Short mmCIF file of C-alpha atoms and ligand atoms in Angstrom, two decimals:
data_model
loop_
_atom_site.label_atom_id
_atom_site.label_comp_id
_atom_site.label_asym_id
_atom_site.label_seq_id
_atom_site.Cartn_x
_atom_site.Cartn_y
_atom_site.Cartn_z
CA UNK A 1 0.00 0.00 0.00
CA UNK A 2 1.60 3.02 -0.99
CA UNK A 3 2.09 6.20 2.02
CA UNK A 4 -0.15 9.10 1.69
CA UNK A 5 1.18 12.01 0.87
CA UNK A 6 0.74 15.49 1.71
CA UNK A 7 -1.24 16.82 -1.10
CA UNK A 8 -3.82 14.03 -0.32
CA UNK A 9 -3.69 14.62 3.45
CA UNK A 10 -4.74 18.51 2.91
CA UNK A 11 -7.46 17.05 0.40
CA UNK A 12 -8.66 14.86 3.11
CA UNK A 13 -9.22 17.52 5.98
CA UNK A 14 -10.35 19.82 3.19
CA UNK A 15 -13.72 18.35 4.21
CA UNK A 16 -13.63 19.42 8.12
CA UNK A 17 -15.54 22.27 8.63
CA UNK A 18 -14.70 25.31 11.26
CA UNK A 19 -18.10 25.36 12.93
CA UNK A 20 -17.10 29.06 14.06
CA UNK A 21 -16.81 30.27 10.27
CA UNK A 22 -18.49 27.79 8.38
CA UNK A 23 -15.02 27.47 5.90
CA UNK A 24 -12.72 24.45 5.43
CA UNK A 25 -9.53 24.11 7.78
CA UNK A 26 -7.36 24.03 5.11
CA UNK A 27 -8.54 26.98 3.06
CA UNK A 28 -8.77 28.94 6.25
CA UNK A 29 -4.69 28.03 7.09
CA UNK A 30 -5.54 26.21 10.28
CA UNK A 31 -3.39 23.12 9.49
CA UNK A 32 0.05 23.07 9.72
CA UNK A 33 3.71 21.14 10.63
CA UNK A 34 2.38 18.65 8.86
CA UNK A 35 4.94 15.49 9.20
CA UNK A 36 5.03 12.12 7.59
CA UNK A 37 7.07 8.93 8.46
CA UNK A 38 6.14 5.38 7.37
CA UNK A 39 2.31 6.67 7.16
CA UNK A 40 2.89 7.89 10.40
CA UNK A 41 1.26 11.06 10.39
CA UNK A 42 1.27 14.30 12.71
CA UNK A 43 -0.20 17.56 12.21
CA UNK A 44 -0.69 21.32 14.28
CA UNK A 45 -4.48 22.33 13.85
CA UNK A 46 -4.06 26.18 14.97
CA UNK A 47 -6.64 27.51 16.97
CA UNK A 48 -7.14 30.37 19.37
CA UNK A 49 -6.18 29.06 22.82
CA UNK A 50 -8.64 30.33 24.81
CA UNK A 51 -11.13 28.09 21.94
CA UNK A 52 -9.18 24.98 23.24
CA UNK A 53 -11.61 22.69 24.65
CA UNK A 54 -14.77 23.72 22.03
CA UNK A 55 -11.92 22.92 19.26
CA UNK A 56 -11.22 19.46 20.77
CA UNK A 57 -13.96 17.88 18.65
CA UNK A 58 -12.83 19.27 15.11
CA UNK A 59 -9.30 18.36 16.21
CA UNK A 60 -10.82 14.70 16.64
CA UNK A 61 -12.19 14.86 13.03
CA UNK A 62 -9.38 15.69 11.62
CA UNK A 63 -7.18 12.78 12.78
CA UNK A 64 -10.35 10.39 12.21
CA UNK A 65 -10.27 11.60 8.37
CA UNK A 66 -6.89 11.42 8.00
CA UNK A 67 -6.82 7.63 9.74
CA UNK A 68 -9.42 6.40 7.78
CA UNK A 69 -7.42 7.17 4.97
CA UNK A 70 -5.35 4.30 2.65
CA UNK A 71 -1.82 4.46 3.88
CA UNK A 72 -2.50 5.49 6.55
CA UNK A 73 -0.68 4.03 10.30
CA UNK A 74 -1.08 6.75 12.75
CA UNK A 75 -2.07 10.17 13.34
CA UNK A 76 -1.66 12.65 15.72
CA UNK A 77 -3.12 15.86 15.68
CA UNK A 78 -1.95 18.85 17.85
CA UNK A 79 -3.55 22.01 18.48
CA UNK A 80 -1.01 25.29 18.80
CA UNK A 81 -1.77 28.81 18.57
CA UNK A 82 1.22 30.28 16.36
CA UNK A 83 0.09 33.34 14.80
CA UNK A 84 -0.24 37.38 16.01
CA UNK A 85 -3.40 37.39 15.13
CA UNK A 86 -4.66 34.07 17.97
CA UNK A 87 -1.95 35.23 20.36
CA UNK A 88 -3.01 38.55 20.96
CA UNK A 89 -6.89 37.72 21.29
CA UNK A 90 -5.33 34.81 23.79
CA UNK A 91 -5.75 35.85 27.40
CA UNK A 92 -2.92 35.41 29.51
CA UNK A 93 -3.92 32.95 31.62
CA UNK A 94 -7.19 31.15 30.19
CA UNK A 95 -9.04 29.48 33.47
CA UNK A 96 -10.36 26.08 31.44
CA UNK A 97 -7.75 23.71 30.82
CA UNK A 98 -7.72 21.32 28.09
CA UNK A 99 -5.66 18.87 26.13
CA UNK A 100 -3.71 20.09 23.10
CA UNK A 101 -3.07 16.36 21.88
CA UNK A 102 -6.33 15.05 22.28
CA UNK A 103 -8.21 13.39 24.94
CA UNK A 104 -9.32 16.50 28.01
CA UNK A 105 -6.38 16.22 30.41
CA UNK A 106 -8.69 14.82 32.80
CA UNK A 107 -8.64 18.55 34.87
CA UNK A 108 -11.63 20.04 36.47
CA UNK A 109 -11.81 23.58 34.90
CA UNK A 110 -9.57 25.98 37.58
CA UNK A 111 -8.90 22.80 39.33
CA UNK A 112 -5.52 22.77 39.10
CA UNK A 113 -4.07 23.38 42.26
CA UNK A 114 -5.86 20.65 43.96
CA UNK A 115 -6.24 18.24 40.91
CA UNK A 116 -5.11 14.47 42.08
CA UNK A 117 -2.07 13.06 40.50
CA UNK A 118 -2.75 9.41 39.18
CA UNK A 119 0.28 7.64 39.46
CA UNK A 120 1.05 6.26 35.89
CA UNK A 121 1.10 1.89 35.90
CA UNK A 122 4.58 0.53 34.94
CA UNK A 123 6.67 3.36 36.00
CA UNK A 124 8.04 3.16 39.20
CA UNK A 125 9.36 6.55 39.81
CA UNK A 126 9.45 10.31 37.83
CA UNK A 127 12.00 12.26 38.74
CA UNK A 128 11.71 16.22 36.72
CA UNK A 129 15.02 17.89 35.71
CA UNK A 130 14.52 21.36 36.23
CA UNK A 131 16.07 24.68 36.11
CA UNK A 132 15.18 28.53 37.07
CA UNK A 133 15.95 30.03 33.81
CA UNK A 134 17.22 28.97 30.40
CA UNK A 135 20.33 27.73 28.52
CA UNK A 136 22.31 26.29 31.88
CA UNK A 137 22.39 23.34 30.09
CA UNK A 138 19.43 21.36 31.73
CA UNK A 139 18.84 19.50 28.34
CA UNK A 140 22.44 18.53 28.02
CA UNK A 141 22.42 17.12 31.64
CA UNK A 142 18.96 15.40 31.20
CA UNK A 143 19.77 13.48 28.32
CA UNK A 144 23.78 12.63 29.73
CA UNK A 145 21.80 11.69 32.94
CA UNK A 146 19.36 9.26 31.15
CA UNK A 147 21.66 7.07 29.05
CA UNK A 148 24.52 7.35 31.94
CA UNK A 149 21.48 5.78 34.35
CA UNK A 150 20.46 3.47 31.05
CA UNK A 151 24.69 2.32 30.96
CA UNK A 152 24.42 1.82 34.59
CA UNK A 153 21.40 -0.90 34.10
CA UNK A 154 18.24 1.41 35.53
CA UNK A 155 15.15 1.22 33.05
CA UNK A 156 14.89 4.62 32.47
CA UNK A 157 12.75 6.66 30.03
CA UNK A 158 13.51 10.60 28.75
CA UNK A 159 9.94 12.84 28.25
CA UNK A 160 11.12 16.25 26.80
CA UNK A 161 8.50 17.90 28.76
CA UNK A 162 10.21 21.98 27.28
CA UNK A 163 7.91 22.61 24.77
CA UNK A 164 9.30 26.01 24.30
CA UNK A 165 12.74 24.51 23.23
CA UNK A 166 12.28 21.07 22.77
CA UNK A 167 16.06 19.92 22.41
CA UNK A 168 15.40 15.45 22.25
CA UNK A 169 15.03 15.53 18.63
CA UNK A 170 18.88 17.35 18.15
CA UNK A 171 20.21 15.41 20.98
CA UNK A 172 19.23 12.06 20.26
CA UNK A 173 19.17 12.23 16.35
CA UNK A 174 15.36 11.26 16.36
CA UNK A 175 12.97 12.22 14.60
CA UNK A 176 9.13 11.55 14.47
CA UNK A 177 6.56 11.22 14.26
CA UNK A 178 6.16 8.19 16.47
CA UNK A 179 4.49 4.90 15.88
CA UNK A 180 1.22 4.06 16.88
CA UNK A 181 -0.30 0.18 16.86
CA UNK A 182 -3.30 1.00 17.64
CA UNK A 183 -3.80 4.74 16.90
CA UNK A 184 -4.16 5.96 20.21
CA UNK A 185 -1.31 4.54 22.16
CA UNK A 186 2.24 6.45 21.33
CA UNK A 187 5.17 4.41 21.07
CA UNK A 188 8.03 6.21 21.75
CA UNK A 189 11.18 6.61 19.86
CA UNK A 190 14.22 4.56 21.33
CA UNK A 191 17.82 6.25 21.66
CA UNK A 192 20.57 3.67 22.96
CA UNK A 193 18.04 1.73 24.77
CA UNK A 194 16.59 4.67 26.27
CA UNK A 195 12.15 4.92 25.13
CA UNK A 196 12.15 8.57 24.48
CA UNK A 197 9.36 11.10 24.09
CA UNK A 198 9.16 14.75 22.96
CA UNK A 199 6.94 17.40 21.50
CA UNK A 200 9.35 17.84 19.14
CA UNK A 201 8.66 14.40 17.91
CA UNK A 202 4.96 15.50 16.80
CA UNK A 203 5.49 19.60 15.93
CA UNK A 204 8.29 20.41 13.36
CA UNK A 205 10.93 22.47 14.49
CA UNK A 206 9.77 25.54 12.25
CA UNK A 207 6.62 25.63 13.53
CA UNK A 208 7.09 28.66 15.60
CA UNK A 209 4.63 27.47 18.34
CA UNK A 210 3.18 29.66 21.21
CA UNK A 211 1.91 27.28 23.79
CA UNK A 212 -0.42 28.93 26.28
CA UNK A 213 -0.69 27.10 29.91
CA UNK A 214 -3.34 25.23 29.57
CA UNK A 215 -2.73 23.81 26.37
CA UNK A 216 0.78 22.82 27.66
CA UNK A 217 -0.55 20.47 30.66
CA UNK A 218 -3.18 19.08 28.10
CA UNK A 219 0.44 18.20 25.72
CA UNK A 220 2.05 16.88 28.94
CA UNK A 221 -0.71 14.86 29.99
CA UNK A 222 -0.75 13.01 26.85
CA UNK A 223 2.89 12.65 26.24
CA UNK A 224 3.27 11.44 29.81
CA UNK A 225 0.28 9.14 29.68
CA UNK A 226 -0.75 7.87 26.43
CA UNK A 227 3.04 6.68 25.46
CA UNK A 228 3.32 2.88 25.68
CA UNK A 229 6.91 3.64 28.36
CA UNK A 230 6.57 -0.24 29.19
CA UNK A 231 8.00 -0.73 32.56
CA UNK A 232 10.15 1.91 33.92
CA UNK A 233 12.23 2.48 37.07
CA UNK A 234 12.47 5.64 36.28
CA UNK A 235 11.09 8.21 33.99
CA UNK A 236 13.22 11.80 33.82
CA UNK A 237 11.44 14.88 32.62
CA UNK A 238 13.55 17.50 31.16
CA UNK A 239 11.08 20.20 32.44
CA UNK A 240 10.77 23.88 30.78
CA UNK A 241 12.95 25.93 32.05
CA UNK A 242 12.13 28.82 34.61
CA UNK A 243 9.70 28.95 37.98
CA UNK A 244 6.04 30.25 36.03
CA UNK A 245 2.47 29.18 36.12
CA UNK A 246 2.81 26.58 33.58
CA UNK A 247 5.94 24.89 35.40
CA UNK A 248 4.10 24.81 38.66
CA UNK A 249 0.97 23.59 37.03
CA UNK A 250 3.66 21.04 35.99
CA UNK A 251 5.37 20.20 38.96
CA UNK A 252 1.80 19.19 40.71
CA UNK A 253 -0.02 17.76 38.30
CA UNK A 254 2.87 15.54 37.18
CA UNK A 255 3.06 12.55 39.71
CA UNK A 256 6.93 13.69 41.03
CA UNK A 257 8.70 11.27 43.04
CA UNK A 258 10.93 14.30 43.20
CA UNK A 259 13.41 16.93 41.51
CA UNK A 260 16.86 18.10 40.35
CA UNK A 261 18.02 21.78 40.05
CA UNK A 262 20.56 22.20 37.14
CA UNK A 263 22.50 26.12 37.33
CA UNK A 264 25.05 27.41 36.33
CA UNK A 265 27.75 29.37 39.20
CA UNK A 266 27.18 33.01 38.20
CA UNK A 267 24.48 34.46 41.34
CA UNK A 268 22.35 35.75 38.72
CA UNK A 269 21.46 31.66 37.93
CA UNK A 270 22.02 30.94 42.03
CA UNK A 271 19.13 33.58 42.30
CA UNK A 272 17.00 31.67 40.23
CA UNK A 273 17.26 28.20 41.79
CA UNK A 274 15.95 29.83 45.13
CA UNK A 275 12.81 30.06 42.98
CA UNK A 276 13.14 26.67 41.63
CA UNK A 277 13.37 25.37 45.19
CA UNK A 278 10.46 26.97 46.52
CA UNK A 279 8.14 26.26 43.35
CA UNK A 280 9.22 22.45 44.04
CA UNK A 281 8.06 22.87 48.03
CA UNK A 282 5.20 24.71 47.33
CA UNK A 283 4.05 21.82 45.73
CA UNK A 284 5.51 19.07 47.95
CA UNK A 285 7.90 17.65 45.83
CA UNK A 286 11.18 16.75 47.25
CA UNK A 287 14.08 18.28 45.85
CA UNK A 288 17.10 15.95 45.82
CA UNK A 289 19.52 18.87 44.77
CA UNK A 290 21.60 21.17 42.96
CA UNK A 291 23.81 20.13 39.67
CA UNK A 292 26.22 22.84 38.53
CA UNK A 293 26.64 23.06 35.13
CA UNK A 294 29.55 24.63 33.36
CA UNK A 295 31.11 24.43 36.63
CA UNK A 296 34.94 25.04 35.68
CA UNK A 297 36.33 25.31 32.33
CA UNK A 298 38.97 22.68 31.03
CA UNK A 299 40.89 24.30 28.44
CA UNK A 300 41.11 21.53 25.39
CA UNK A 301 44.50 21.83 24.44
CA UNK A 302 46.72 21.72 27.94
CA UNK A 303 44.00 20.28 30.26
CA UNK A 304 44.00 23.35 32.32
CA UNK A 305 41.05 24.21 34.39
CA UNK A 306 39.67 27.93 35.20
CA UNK A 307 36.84 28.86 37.38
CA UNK A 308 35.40 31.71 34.42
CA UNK A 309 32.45 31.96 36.47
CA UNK A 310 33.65 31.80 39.92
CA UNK A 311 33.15 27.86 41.03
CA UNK A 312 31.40 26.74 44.28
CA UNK A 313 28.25 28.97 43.88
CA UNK A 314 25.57 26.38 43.77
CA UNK A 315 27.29 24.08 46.28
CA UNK A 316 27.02 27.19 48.85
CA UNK A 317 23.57 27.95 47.71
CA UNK A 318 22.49 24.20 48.37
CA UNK A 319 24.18 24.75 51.97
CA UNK A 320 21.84 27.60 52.60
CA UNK A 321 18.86 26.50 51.02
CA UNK A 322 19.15 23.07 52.98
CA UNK A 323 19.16 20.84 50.05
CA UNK A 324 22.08 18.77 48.52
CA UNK A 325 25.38 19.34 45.85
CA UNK A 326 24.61 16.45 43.53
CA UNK A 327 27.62 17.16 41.85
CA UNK A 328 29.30 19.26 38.85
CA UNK A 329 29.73 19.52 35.30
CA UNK A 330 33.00 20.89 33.89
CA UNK A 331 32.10 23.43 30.49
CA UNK A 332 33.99 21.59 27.94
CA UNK A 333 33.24 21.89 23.93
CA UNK A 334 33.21 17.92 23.69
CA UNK A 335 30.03 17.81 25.68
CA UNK A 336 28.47 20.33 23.50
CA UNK A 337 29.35 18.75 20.32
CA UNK A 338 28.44 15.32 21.03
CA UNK A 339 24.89 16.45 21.95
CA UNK A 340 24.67 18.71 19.17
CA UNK A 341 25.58 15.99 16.66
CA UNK A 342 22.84 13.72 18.61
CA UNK A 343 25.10 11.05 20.60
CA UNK A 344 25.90 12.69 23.61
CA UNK A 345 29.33 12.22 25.30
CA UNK A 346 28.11 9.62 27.60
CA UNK A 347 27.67 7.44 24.69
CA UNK A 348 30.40 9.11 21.82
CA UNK A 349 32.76 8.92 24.98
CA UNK A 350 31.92 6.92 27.66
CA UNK A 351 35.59 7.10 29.46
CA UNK A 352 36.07 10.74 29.59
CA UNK A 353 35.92 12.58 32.58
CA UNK A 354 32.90 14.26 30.87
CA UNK A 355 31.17 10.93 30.85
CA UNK A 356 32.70 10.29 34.39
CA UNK A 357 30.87 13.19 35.76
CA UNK A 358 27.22 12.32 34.24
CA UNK A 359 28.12 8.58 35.92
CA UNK A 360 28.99 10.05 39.15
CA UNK A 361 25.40 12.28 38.93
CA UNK A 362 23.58 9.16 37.75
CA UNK A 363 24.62 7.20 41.13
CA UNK A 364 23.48 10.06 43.25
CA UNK A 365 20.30 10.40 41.40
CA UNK A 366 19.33 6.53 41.29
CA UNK A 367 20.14 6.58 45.16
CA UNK A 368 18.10 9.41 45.88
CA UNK A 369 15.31 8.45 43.93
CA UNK A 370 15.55 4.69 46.15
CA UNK A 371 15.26 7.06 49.42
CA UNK A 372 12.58 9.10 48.44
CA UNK A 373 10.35 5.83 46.92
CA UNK A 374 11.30 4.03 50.54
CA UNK A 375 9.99 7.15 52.36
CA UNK A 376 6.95 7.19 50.46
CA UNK A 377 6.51 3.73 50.80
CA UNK A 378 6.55 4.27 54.57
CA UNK A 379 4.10 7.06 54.21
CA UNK A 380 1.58 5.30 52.45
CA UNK A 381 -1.61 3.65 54.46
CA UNK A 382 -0.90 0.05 55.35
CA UNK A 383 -3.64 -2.67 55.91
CA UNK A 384 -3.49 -3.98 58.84
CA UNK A 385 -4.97 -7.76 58.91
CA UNK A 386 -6.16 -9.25 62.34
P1 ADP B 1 18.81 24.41 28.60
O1 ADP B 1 18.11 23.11 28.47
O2 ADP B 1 19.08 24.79 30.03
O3 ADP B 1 18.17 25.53 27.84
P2 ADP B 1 20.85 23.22 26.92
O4 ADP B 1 21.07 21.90 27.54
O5 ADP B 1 20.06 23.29 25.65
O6 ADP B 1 20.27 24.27 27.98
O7 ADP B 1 22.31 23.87 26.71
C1 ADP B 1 22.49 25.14 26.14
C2 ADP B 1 23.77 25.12 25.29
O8 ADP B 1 24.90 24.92 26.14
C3 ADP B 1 23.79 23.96 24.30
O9 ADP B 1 24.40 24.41 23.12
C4 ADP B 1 24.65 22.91 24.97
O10 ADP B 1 25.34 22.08 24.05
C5 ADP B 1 25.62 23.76 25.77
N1 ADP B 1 26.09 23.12 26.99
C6 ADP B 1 25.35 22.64 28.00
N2 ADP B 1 26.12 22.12 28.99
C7 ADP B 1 27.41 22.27 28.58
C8 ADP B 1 28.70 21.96 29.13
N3 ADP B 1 28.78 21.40 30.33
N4 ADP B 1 29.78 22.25 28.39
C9 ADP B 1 29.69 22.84 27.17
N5 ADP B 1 28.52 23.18 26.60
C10 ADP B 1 27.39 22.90 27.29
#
């Protein structure tokens, strides 16, 4: 059977109807991104955000079209808002969440502070990689920390939960979309044994996306929970960076068995982990600790080291702020080119000292993650028979 293409696919939702204007989808430029692997399809269906959940049924008819197509494996349809014109009739902070993958994120409208977190069946733990602001390097460490876990026989799992900048697809050399068996159920995308998932996976790169709250839980539900992960001791989620509404949302509604803080030493990125701290007890997630990034420089050529940006910053700030040092990352260019050519130095050079460091992180992050599960453990009701 031959793979649909393109033209046909905007032929095909040439038929859905915008109930709001009464005009095709197509002809009124509300599809977009579109990507196609294997007759694996993905889409963007641009809406105005604040439209979210009374779009979630036209979004539905579009990927039913499209699967009932010949050719046809998978589809996944996303809704993003991406131009002036939606953006700036968006309010800020629209109270009804909803799902911008599909299914309703399972959130009572303004619910979200108190919303329950339903543990997700076959992963044991989720531990969020997180950082106050951007460009510290979180992604780097993230995807070092997952295949140095991976090497160190953990099953492990990578969601790129920073849909602003989502980095998997460069790091990894992956590219969707994904797989789906059964059309609902997302297979992820394996990188050295590691399942991976990403919204970069399903929205091209040049899509130039704006992602309003609500519409980013509603991506992070599904991502989180409708990706066949298998069985999992650990899932890490390379969190958007910074300490706003939609990471908060994030860090409660995503069931956390806790946190790392990535920064870099300058006090202007020390500043900014005080917030990251706080945003992770406000919502009672433990915080195993601080990982400085571009710690020290080690010059290539002679091997010498210099502290550019004064060194020891965020093990002082984890004094004061009573959490732990989980350890540091030297700045080195190797580290940046392996990830940027997509096989990251724990796998393009697994006995570096680069490689060594991620290891040494890995241990204190598996360990952690063992307390805090025991703890939890403890915490939870017991049933007492007579
Ligand atoms: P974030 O996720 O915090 O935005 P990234 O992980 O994308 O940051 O890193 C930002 C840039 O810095 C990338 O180009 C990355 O390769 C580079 N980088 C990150 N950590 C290091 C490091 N330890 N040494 C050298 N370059 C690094």
């Amino acid at each position: 059977m031959a793979a649909i293409t393109e033209d046909e696919i905007l032929k095909i939702l040439s038929r859905i109807i915008d109930p709001a204007t009464g005009k095709d989808v197509v002809a009124l430029g509300m599809i977009g991104g579109i990507q196609l692997r294997d007759g694996n399809v993905a889409f963007t269906l641009e809406i105005d955000p604040s439209q979210s959940e009374a779009y979630e049924p036209v979004r539905k008819s579009c990927e039913d079209a499209v699967f009932a197509a010949d050719g046809v494996a998978s589809v996944t349809a996303v809704m993003t808002a991406h131009s002036e014109r939606h953006a700036a009739a968006a309010p800020a902070q629209p109270s009804a969440p909803a799902s911008a993958l599909g299914k309703p994120a399972g959130q009572k409208p303004g619910g979200s502070q108190s919303a329950p977190t339903a543990q997700i069946p076959g992963i044991r733990a989720i531990v969020a990689v997180a950082s106050g602001k951007g460009g510290v390097g979180k992604s780097t460490t993230a995807v070092n920390l997952a295949f140095a876990l991976k090497q160190q026989g953990v099953r492990v799992g990578l969601l790129d939960a920073d849909v602003y900048g989502p980095s998997l697809p460069r790091m990894t050399g992956l590219s969707g979309p994904p797989d789906s068996k059964d059309g609902k159920i997302i297979e992820p995308l394996v990188a050295h044994g590691v399942p991976c998932m990403s919204i970069g996976f399903l929205v091209p790169d040049d899509t130039p996306t704006i992602w309003r709250g609500p519409m980013v839980m509603g991506a992070l539900e599904q991502l989180l929970r409708d990706v066949n992960w298998g069985e999992l001791d650990l899932l890490l989620v390379d969190m958007p960076p910074g300490t706003g509404d939609a990471q908060l949302t994030m860090a409660q509604r995503v069931p956390l068995t806790g946190s790392v803080i990535v920064s870099t030493p300058q006090d202007v990125a020390l500043s900014d982990v005080r917030k990251g701290i706080n945003m992770f007890k406000t919502v009672k997630v433990p915080v195993f600790g601080i990982i400085e990034n571009m710690s020290f420089y080690l010059c290539p050529h002679c091997g010498e080291r210099s502290e550019i940006f004064g060194h020891g910053g965020a093990r002082q700030t984890a004094e004061e702020l009573g959490t732990d040092f989980l350890g540091e990352i030297p700045l080195h260019i190797s580290i940046r080119e392996t990830s940027d050519a997509g096989t990251p130095i724990v796998i393009a050079q697994p006995d570096s000292e680069f490689a060594k460091a991620y290891f040494d992180l890995a241990k204190m992050v598996a360990q952690k993650t063992t307390e805090a599960l025991a703890v939890q453990s403890a915490a939870a009701p017991k049933i007492v028979m007579d």
